[in-house]
């Protein structure tokens, strides 16, 4: 038998390795921006074309490269940033693996132009498929310009995996915003298909946040700033009234590196507890600086996750710092800092400070509180009187009221939702278990005829409608039934006669993050068909000119924000078209929720509409909308 193992040719091995680092245009954007920052640039320009598929170019005024370094920079594991393994634990630069440029060169056509300030001429290199095509001296400005063209031109399979231009542009904007937020002292611009969409002058972090995330945060940011000998936290959180229905403006940076951390997110959210509605998201941009030896950043470059030597302490600090900040602005209802006892017991928290440590600690606010009464984590309760007014922060601006039409108020009561979910689960389980009603008996085509127009309907637990039928009774799930009705109505509207919009007397403007703006732009056409008249209104802003009749005045903005949030939930689902996702999101969002009591007329309307549907028995995602209990089955249950 022939041997079957063979070595992959270099270029294929390279392309596979490159795919780990460069998965989409946005990954190149991140790497190139970080290189510019590492090079000490004070001005960085990003230019993209065709969502980065055609072109991603970064121009910086950093230190540039020598001719030899320029050539070397494309070799795998070529880096100027670490020399030995020890350096890894003191790393202060954004990059260090020496993989990015090599990876980009393996999967695209690259043009590099670079010059150091002290050199007469610069260097130009053209490289493609890891091979140098051209290298020559060139007149150039100080700094570096790298253009990545035709990403994946040589790996069509990967190219096919790229998403729509709107989706890829969104990823790019996300990466851009993260880097721009972490370096407010650097000028950044982003030009997309010839239009400049960001122009960020150097300034304070506060100015940068407002520039990047929107004017509406102006004067609505609370400073977070605590220094201890273990770590520093600084940054901003939004005042509670800026909390939005869509997640998004939430950023953690550790040693200036953007990270994702559900754990630390929880710390912030718990500090906001009771100050914002349960399903809303406050802004935060928090920078945690600590000894690089205390964190493991040697994780996968695209993962943005991080390991802390002691994450419980970091959690406690973050939570305390945010509470403290909110407290200083007299907007936190309670300042008792109940620390998890397991954290109290940690050495770092519990052990007495040395003289030196005490000295250092006294100079910083949070540390002072942390070491009072031998209790490491003890926040000084400030004057309670001040706290009475925290509610004012909600009441100032009527447009941002968390109150929504009574039809949706039930969403807020998470408990109810949970209960209902477990009930539904139970029903589903019983169904599957076979010791309840066999499914065939549940779903009755043409069920309409079974409900007498005069039958008395009643509502159970503000969740179900009980309807007698000629051969038993039917339990209709009000939310799921309504979801089916809306789904079919919306689906019909997108392909046929549109849902009429009601023009708003006072059109509301909507300020979004750049990525949400791209998303909304993308959905605008279909939304129009569905009765939402939304028009662009300057950078990342829109005017809501009209909504369908059933969106009550004052709720337009919330309806759109909710919709975007819901759409993003579906977004990872590749099975569905954009329109399908939109319709499902809207139907889900607008369906009457459990906990809403219905009048007899409303119940009648709902059941009638349900059985007019083409497929009344299930929701789009396959949940049953009603269950029928037949008499003979009931008899059986009673062993008759
Ligand atoms: P890493 O950033 O991990 O070192 P890269 O592949 O991103 O690896 O870059 C390789 C090297 O090329 C860097 O270490 C740096 O010396 C040099 N380099 C890359 N981009 C720039 C730039 N914009 N300006 C100056 N030097 C750069
Ligand atoms: Mg790099």
XYZ file of C-alpha atoms and ligand atoms in Angstrom:
668
model
C 0.000 0.000 0.000
C 1.200 3.460 -0.839
C 2.063 5.890 1.952
C -0.585 8.477 2.342
C 0.903 11.287 4.401
C 2.359 14.248 2.558
C 3.465 17.730 3.463
C 1.253 20.619 2.472
C 2.900 23.065 0.104
C 4.018 26.226 1.904
C 1.469 28.501 0.317
C -1.438 26.304 1.358
C -0.111 25.916 4.903
C 0.298 29.697 4.975
C -3.226 30.311 3.809
C -4.611 28.008 6.455
C -2.581 29.696 9.194
C -3.545 33.116 7.843
C -7.207 32.225 8.026
C -6.885 32.027 11.781
C -5.734 35.610 12.057
C -7.512 37.227 9.130
C -11.050 35.933 8.980
C -12.658 38.962 7.409
C -11.756 42.495 6.357
C -12.388 43.700 9.907
C -9.614 41.473 11.273
C -7.138 43.177 8.946
C -8.473 46.554 10.041
C -7.831 45.676 13.672
C -4.292 44.441 13.005
C -3.303 47.359 10.804
C -4.721 49.965 13.177
C -2.922 48.344 16.073
C 0.352 48.333 14.166
C -0.046 52.047 13.496
C -0.669 52.683 17.187
C 2.310 50.525 18.156
C 4.437 52.555 15.741
C 3.712 55.656 17.800
C 1.505 57.342 15.222
C -0.451 60.437 16.220
C -2.563 60.370 13.073
C -4.131 57.265 11.601
C -6.371 57.148 8.560
C -8.406 54.128 7.562
C -9.739 53.857 4.051
C -12.026 51.060 2.945
C -13.714 50.170 -0.268
C -16.404 47.620 -0.924
C -16.659 46.783 2.790
C -12.929 46.105 2.858
C -13.264 43.283 0.359
C -11.584 45.402 -2.297
C -9.444 47.643 -0.157
C -8.374 48.153 3.432
C -5.736 50.837 3.733
C -4.177 52.307 6.858
C -1.972 55.370 6.653
C -0.041 56.435 9.732
C 2.570 58.995 10.659
C 4.409 56.612 12.965
C 8.055 55.668 13.068
C 8.149 53.840 9.744
C 10.468 50.963 8.824
C 13.908 50.539 7.368
C 14.225 48.850 3.992
C 15.229 45.543 5.584
C 12.547 45.714 8.256
C 9.945 46.477 5.617
C 10.821 43.258 3.824
C 11.126 41.315 7.100
C 7.789 42.466 8.448
C 5.969 40.041 6.129
C 7.775 36.973 7.426
C 5.870 34.795 9.842
C 6.921 35.402 13.464
C 8.694 38.591 12.458
C 8.193 41.126 15.208
C 10.089 43.985 16.756
C 7.994 43.768 19.886
C 9.258 40.791 21.871
C 12.595 39.032 21.967
C 12.107 36.296 24.501
C 9.400 34.587 26.468
C 9.844 36.890 29.455
C 8.873 39.891 27.356
C 5.488 38.275 26.909
C 4.662 39.028 30.503
C 5.483 42.704 30.251
C 3.929 43.329 26.902
C 2.657 46.891 26.457
C 2.183 46.916 22.705
C -1.002 45.821 20.962
C 0.704 43.252 18.752
C 3.548 40.893 19.506
C 3.030 37.679 17.598
C 4.464 38.813 14.316
C 1.695 37.069 12.415
C -0.540 39.786 11.101
C 1.377 41.081 8.112
C 2.473 37.569 7.131
C -1.133 36.450 7.251
C -2.403 39.397 5.249
C 0.279 38.803 2.622
C -0.786 35.161 2.328
C -4.388 35.940 1.461
C -4.335 39.277 -0.358
C -2.368 41.654 -2.525
C -0.460 44.087 -0.367
C 1.238 47.380 -1.056
C 3.479 48.821 1.613
C 5.010 52.252 1.526
C 7.091 53.266 4.509
C 9.730 55.786 5.545
C 11.501 56.612 8.760
C 11.942 60.291 9.611
C 15.741 60.054 9.380
C 15.827 58.327 5.983
C 16.088 60.164 2.688
C 13.909 57.800 0.736
C 11.276 55.324 1.656
C 10.590 51.757 0.596
C 7.810 50.415 -1.584
C 6.955 46.722 -1.554
C 4.294 44.882 -3.486
C 3.534 41.406 -2.294
C 0.955 38.840 -3.331
C 0.269 35.320 -2.192
C 3.282 35.651 0.180
C 5.616 36.405 -2.747
C 7.360 39.742 -3.271
C 6.444 41.149 -6.688
C 8.274 44.417 -6.483
C 10.548 46.238 -4.079
C 11.968 49.665 -4.809
C 12.958 52.950 -3.191
C 10.236 55.527 -3.270
C 9.573 59.083 -2.196
C 7.236 58.863 0.777
C 5.926 60.766 3.750
C 7.207 59.789 7.171
C 5.273 56.848 8.450
C 3.656 53.839 6.879
C 0.860 53.147 4.461
C -0.335 49.593 3.999
C -3.006 48.725 1.464
C -4.586 45.297 1.452
C -6.371 44.616 -1.812
C -8.723 41.887 -2.954
C -8.842 39.926 0.250
C -8.999 36.145 -0.336
C -8.437 36.588 -4.076
C -6.505 33.328 -3.898
C -8.813 31.538 -1.432
C -12.243 31.765 -3.075
C -13.767 29.443 -0.477
C -13.042 31.988 2.239
C -14.241 34.811 0.065
C -17.579 33.085 -0.234
C -17.882 33.061 3.530
C -17.851 36.825 3.728
C -21.184 38.378 4.536
C -23.049 41.229 2.912
C -21.243 44.529 2.530
C -23.392 46.050 5.220
C -22.500 43.288 7.668
C -18.779 43.425 6.899
C -18.793 47.218 7.137
C -20.418 46.924 10.527
C -17.615 44.661 11.719
C -15.058 47.139 10.450
C -16.742 50.051 12.196
C -16.855 48.049 15.423
C -13.109 47.409 15.283
C -12.412 50.995 14.329
C -14.478 52.337 17.217
C -12.733 50.092 19.725
C -9.283 51.292 18.722
C -10.441 54.899 18.435
C -11.925 54.760 21.926
C -8.784 53.385 23.492
C -6.534 56.080 22.022
C -8.287 59.448 22.270
C -4.937 61.192 21.959
C -4.551 59.906 18.403
C -6.398 61.389 15.421
C -8.414 58.778 13.525
C -10.493 58.982 10.400
C -12.491 56.416 8.483
C -13.361 56.851 4.846
C -15.829 54.395 3.384
C -16.223 54.270 -0.422
C -14.978 57.825 -0.690
C -17.132 59.262 2.101
C -15.544 60.172 5.390
C -17.731 58.698 8.114
C -15.481 59.390 11.095
C -13.181 62.319 11.670
C -11.966 62.122 15.238
C -9.786 64.960 16.453
C -7.430 64.306 19.325
C -8.985 65.053 22.667
C -9.995 63.724 26.040
C -11.561 60.322 26.491
C -14.842 62.032 27.236
C -14.727 63.949 23.957
C -13.807 60.797 22.096
C -16.736 58.875 23.564
C -19.122 61.606 22.478
C -17.493 61.798 19.020
C -17.700 58.058 18.506
C -20.887 57.059 20.286
C -23.007 60.122 19.755
C -23.807 63.629 20.944
C -26.631 62.370 23.100
C -24.040 61.250 25.658
C -22.761 64.770 26.024
C -23.153 65.907 29.641
C -24.584 62.529 30.508
C -21.403 60.705 31.417
C -20.269 59.898 34.926
C -16.542 59.671 35.567
C -15.208 56.478 37.023
C -11.748 56.781 38.447
C -10.124 54.723 41.144
C -6.499 53.997 41.778
C -5.215 51.222 43.917
C -1.877 49.534 44.162
C -3.296 46.510 42.419
C -5.082 48.122 39.535
C -6.467 51.361 38.198
C -9.868 51.852 36.702
C -10.876 54.898 34.778
C -13.440 55.758 32.186
C -17.092 56.622 32.035
C -20.508 55.173 32.574
C -23.668 56.718 31.191
C -26.144 58.235 33.591
C -29.013 55.825 34.129
C -31.319 57.752 31.817
C -29.056 56.990 28.878
C -29.554 53.250 29.253
C -30.783 51.890 25.960
C -32.833 48.985 24.852
C -29.995 47.834 22.668
C -26.780 46.472 23.979
C -23.788 47.895 22.218
C -22.192 50.905 23.816
C -20.383 48.781 26.339
C -16.628 48.559 26.313
C -13.938 47.126 28.523
C -10.298 47.720 27.836
C -7.571 46.009 29.771
C -4.224 47.721 29.371
C -5.842 49.535 26.450
C -6.839 46.335 24.722
C -10.538 45.825 23.988
C -11.830 42.703 25.684
C -15.126 40.921 26.028
C -16.056 39.747 29.465
C -19.508 38.628 30.452
C -18.180 38.380 33.979
C -17.053 41.993 34.256
C -20.158 43.116 32.395
C -22.111 41.539 35.197
C -20.098 43.555 37.701
C -21.126 46.811 36.021
C -24.729 45.761 35.559
C -24.982 44.853 39.221
C -23.710 48.310 40.151
C -26.560 49.769 38.093
C -29.119 47.464 39.600
C -32.431 49.106 40.443
C -31.398 52.285 38.698
C -32.309 51.151 35.222
C -35.065 48.919 33.855
C -34.158 45.251 33.866
C -33.894 44.878 30.103
C -31.874 47.980 29.350
C -28.190 48.564 28.875
C -26.167 51.475 30.239
C -23.198 52.863 28.375
C -19.816 52.106 29.769
C -16.278 52.545 28.534
C -13.999 51.358 31.291
C -10.259 51.044 31.217
C -8.612 48.680 33.599
C -4.868 48.990 33.904
C -2.874 46.509 35.829
C 0.495 44.884 35.855
C 0.703 42.876 32.627
C 1.986 39.991 34.727
C -1.486 39.790 36.262
C -3.221 39.075 32.972
C -2.805 36.465 30.329
C -3.201 38.084 26.961
C -1.580 35.194 25.232
C -4.956 34.096 24.007
C -6.024 33.745 20.428
C -5.693 37.081 18.636
C -9.261 37.130 17.416
C -10.901 35.992 20.619
C -10.616 39.153 22.670
C -10.885 37.188 25.840
C -8.582 37.566 28.745
C -7.570 35.678 31.831
C -6.937 37.532 35.040
C -4.686 36.106 37.666
C -7.458 36.845 40.129
C -10.691 37.697 38.442
C -12.785 37.912 41.582
C -10.777 40.875 42.750
C -11.129 42.584 39.406
C -14.866 41.956 39.538
C -15.104 43.469 43.003
C -13.078 46.516 41.990
C -15.108 47.148 38.884
C -18.377 46.830 40.718
C -17.221 49.010 43.591
C -15.721 51.638 41.298
C -18.910 52.002 39.287
C -21.081 52.076 42.405
C -18.795 54.622 43.899
C -18.948 56.794 40.789
C -22.720 56.613 40.612
C -22.854 57.340 44.331
C -20.725 60.445 44.002
C -23.223 61.736 41.543
C -25.945 61.007 44.075
C -27.692 58.708 41.765
C -27.327 55.378 43.364
C -30.185 54.291 45.601
C -28.032 52.332 47.992
C -24.387 52.367 48.720
C -24.016 49.441 51.022
C -21.396 47.385 49.400
C -22.226 43.803 50.107
C -19.301 41.851 48.967
C -19.509 38.207 48.276
C -18.032 36.520 51.387
C -15.799 34.357 49.230
C -14.135 37.503 47.983
C -13.758 38.852 51.502
C -11.738 35.781 52.287
C -9.253 36.163 49.475
C -5.721 36.856 50.619
C -5.296 39.912 48.512
C -8.420 41.364 50.035
C -8.099 40.111 53.554
C -4.429 40.340 54.478
C -3.312 43.439 56.327
C -1.397 45.913 54.232
C 2.292 46.464 54.831
C 3.370 49.953 55.886
C 4.351 50.769 52.292
C 1.155 49.452 50.885
C -0.838 51.408 53.400
C 0.983 54.547 52.469
C 0.296 53.977 48.793
C -3.262 53.015 49.459
C -4.052 56.108 51.474
C -3.361 58.222 48.465
C -6.189 56.697 46.522
C -9.899 56.929 47.160
C -11.232 53.511 46.546
C -8.317 51.859 48.291
C -9.067 53.974 51.330
C -12.532 52.577 51.477
C -11.355 49.161 50.670
C -9.124 49.058 53.695
C -11.363 50.638 56.282
C -12.263 48.746 59.421
C -10.032 45.923 58.339
C -12.718 45.227 55.787
C -11.078 45.229 52.477
C -14.221 46.067 50.561
C -16.182 48.634 52.365
C -17.651 51.591 50.609
C -18.243 54.603 52.728
C -21.953 55.280 52.630
C -22.304 58.903 51.641
C -25.085 61.063 52.905
C -28.286 59.198 52.234
C -30.158 62.467 51.833
C -28.385 63.052 48.571
C -29.649 59.801 47.255
C -33.271 60.742 47.359
C -32.938 62.486 44.065
C -31.565 59.687 42.037
C -34.941 59.120 40.496
C -34.794 62.569 38.921
C -32.420 61.169 36.438
C -35.209 59.215 34.883
C -37.768 61.922 34.935
C -35.847 64.659 33.230
C -36.242 63.528 29.700
C -39.635 62.235 28.765
C -38.528 60.669 25.531
C -36.334 58.156 27.270
C -38.930 56.903 29.716
C -38.678 53.223 30.311
C -42.469 53.023 30.393
C -43.857 51.497 27.254
C -47.335 50.854 25.992
C -49.178 48.653 28.458
C -49.096 45.924 25.933
C -45.385 45.511 26.470
C -45.184 46.264 30.137
C -45.253 42.603 30.902
C -41.834 42.109 29.374
C -40.342 43.942 32.272
C -41.531 41.412 34.755
C -38.892 38.879 34.074
C -40.347 36.598 36.664
C -43.595 36.226 34.848
C -41.808 35.502 31.661
C -39.774 32.860 33.393
C -42.821 31.236 34.856
C -44.509 31.170 31.539
C -41.462 29.729 29.925
C -41.224 26.894 32.389
C -44.900 26.233 31.875
C -44.411 26.054 28.178
C -41.405 23.830 28.684
C -43.497 21.553 30.805
C -46.158 21.390 28.169
C -43.615 20.635 25.498
C -42.005 17.968 27.596
C -45.250 16.310 28.405
C -46.074 16.355 24.793
C -42.815 14.740 23.874
C -43.089 12.244 26.707
C -46.195 10.774 25.166
C -48.019 10.421 28.483
C -49.985 13.524 27.771
C -51.805 14.120 24.531
C -50.245 12.684 21.415
C -49.328 15.579 19.122
C -51.645 14.501 16.346
C -54.547 15.279 18.607
C -53.295 18.754 19.427
C -53.178 20.298 16.074
C -56.420 20.447 14.322
C -56.482 21.804 10.819
C -59.564 23.874 10.117
C -59.947 24.421 13.809
C -61.822 27.615 13.126
C -65.059 25.796 12.615
C -64.634 24.286 16.018
C -64.880 27.532 17.919
C -68.409 28.770 18.003
C -68.651 32.489 17.302
C -70.797 32.907 20.380
C -68.738 30.706 22.649
C -67.606 32.333 25.807
C -63.839 32.654 25.779
C -61.879 33.262 28.910
C -58.345 34.053 29.784
C -56.187 31.981 32.075
C -53.213 33.457 33.956
C -53.280 36.404 31.537
C -51.478 34.052 29.180
C -53.858 31.545 27.668
C -57.228 31.785 26.052
C -59.542 28.909 26.814
C -62.012 28.253 24.032
C -64.692 25.561 24.133
C -64.995 23.561 20.927
C -67.633 21.135 19.780
C -65.391 18.234 20.691
C -63.533 19.480 23.753
C -61.671 22.669 24.409
C -58.705 24.556 23.134
C -55.918 26.300 24.977
C -54.505 29.114 22.878
C -51.238 30.719 23.811
C -51.922 34.419 23.329
C -48.349 35.463 22.613
C -47.488 32.646 20.258
C -50.808 32.948 18.455
C -50.315 36.661 18.004
C -46.776 36.042 16.798
C -48.109 33.798 14.041
C -50.720 36.356 13.016
C -48.193 39.182 12.862
C -45.656 37.033 11.067
C -48.063 36.276 8.232
C -49.269 39.871 8.100
C -45.716 41.236 7.883
C -44.590 38.618 5.406
C -47.493 39.553 3.144
C -46.706 43.260 3.483
C -43.085 42.889 2.382
C -44.070 41.298 -0.895
C -47.402 42.945 -1.579
C -49.487 45.759 -0.267
C -47.504 47.671 2.327
C -48.794 48.449 5.805
C -49.930 52.066 5.907
C -47.763 54.378 7.967
C -49.194 56.957 10.256
C -47.247 60.191 9.868
C -45.960 61.446 13.205
C -46.948 64.956 14.170
C -43.652 65.337 15.933
C -41.088 63.224 14.117
C -38.577 61.762 16.531
C -34.881 61.658 15.753
C -32.899 58.600 16.540
C -29.171 58.744 17.201
C -27.468 55.415 16.706
C -24.016 53.966 16.923
C -22.334 53.768 13.540
C -22.848 50.027 13.279
C -26.522 50.216 14.231
C -26.905 53.014 11.697
C -25.571 50.791 8.936
C -27.938 48.072 10.048
C -30.960 50.343 10.086
C -30.037 51.717 6.697
C -29.962 48.189 5.418
C -33.413 47.445 6.829
C -35.017 50.747 5.827
C -36.558 49.454 2.589
C -38.354 46.541 4.181
C -39.314 48.635 7.178
C -40.916 51.076 4.811
C -43.155 48.309 3.511
C -44.010 47.500 7.096
C -45.204 51.014 7.842
C -42.067 52.549 9.328
C -40.993 55.697 7.548
C -37.388 56.224 8.475
C -35.156 58.768 6.829
C -31.427 59.382 7.216
C -30.678 62.546 9.118
C -26.969 63.278 9.177
C -24.228 61.116 10.614
C -25.719 57.994 12.177
C -28.986 59.771 12.852
C -32.463 59.100 11.500
C -35.850 60.736 11.655
C -38.839 58.538 12.266
C -41.476 60.172 10.074
C -44.125 57.592 10.617
C -44.975 54.253 12.174
C -47.778 51.714 11.817
C -50.943 52.698 13.656
C -50.372 50.226 16.460
C -47.157 51.869 17.638
C -48.389 54.514 20.036
C -47.013 58.037 19.909
C -43.941 58.424 22.074
C -42.895 54.834 21.573
C -41.509 55.115 18.062
C -37.928 55.348 19.142
C -38.180 52.491 21.556
C -39.869 50.336 18.953
C -36.954 50.796 16.568
C -34.335 50.271 19.265
C -36.056 47.109 20.388
C -36.261 45.946 16.853
C -32.539 46.426 16.230
C -31.699 44.570 19.402
C -33.976 41.703 18.461
C -32.664 41.617 14.930
C -29.131 41.284 16.235
C -30.213 38.238 18.208
C -31.230 36.620 14.967
C -28.265 37.952 13.102
C -25.952 35.051 13.700
C -28.515 32.758 12.172
C -27.335 32.269 8.635
C -30.315 30.195 7.599
C -32.560 33.167 7.114
C -32.607 36.063 4.740
C -32.406 39.558 6.127
C -36.086 40.084 5.433
C -37.085 36.870 7.153
C -35.061 37.882 10.202
C -36.690 41.273 10.207
C -40.189 39.846 10.007
C -39.520 37.344 12.730
C -37.971 39.981 14.960
C -40.907 42.307 14.518
C -43.481 39.589 15.070
C -41.726 38.410 18.183
C -41.318 41.894 19.486
C -44.846 43.084 18.901
C -46.750 40.005 19.976
C -48.804 40.565 23.122
C -46.896 39.177 26.016
C -48.042 36.860 28.784
C -49.354 38.933 31.643
C -51.495 41.111 29.418
C -55.171 40.809 30.174
C -57.433 40.755 27.180
C -61.047 41.764 26.808
C -63.542 39.350 25.337
C -63.437 41.270 22.078
C -59.673 41.134 21.943
C -59.728 37.409 22.569
C -62.279 36.931 19.825
C -60.260 39.050 17.456
C -57.154 37.061 18.203
C -58.720 33.636 17.725
C -60.470 34.712 14.548
C -57.253 36.147 13.125
C -55.287 33.096 14.145
C -57.490 30.705 12.256
C -57.417 32.893 9.188
C -53.687 32.225 9.017
C -52.309 29.926 6.384
C -50.632 27.915 9.087
C -52.311 28.661 12.397
C -50.917 25.856 14.483
C -47.281 26.861 14.907
C -45.143 29.992 15.127
C -42.480 30.659 12.530
C -39.930 29.121 14.836
C -42.058 26.037 15.338
C -43.674 26.482 18.742
C -47.289 25.340 19.012
C -49.754 28.225 19.150
C -52.587 26.197 20.654
C -53.373 22.799 22.010
C -56.704 21.098 21.639
C -58.026 18.770 24.283
C -60.620 16.423 22.918
C -63.457 15.047 24.992
C -62.523 11.426 24.513
C -59.045 12.198 25.679
C -60.391 13.976 28.739
C -62.562 10.969 29.475
C -59.520 8.798 29.215
C -57.724 10.948 31.749
C -60.533 10.399 34.167
C -60.428 6.718 33.437
C -63.938 6.741 32.104
P 3.386 42.292 15.439
O 2.584 43.543 15.438
O 2.763 41.211 16.227
O 4.810 42.514 15.793
P 2.892 42.319 12.596
O 2.907 41.241 11.595
O 1.617 43.038 12.803
O 3.401 41.691 13.964
O 4.010 43.356 12.240
C 5.360 42.900 12.104
C 6.324 43.994 12.405
O 6.287 44.968 11.373
C 6.050 44.764 13.676
O 6.640 44.126 14.805
C 6.681 46.118 13.377
O 8.054 46.099 13.686
C 6.525 46.247 11.877
N 5.378 47.096 11.524
C 4.143 46.672 11.155
N 3.325 47.699 10.896
C 4.036 48.821 11.104
C 3.753 50.240 11.005
N 2.541 50.683 10.647
N 4.743 51.104 11.298
C 5.977 50.662 11.669
N 6.294 49.356 11.777
C 5.358 48.443 11.503
Mg 0.715 43.728 14.635
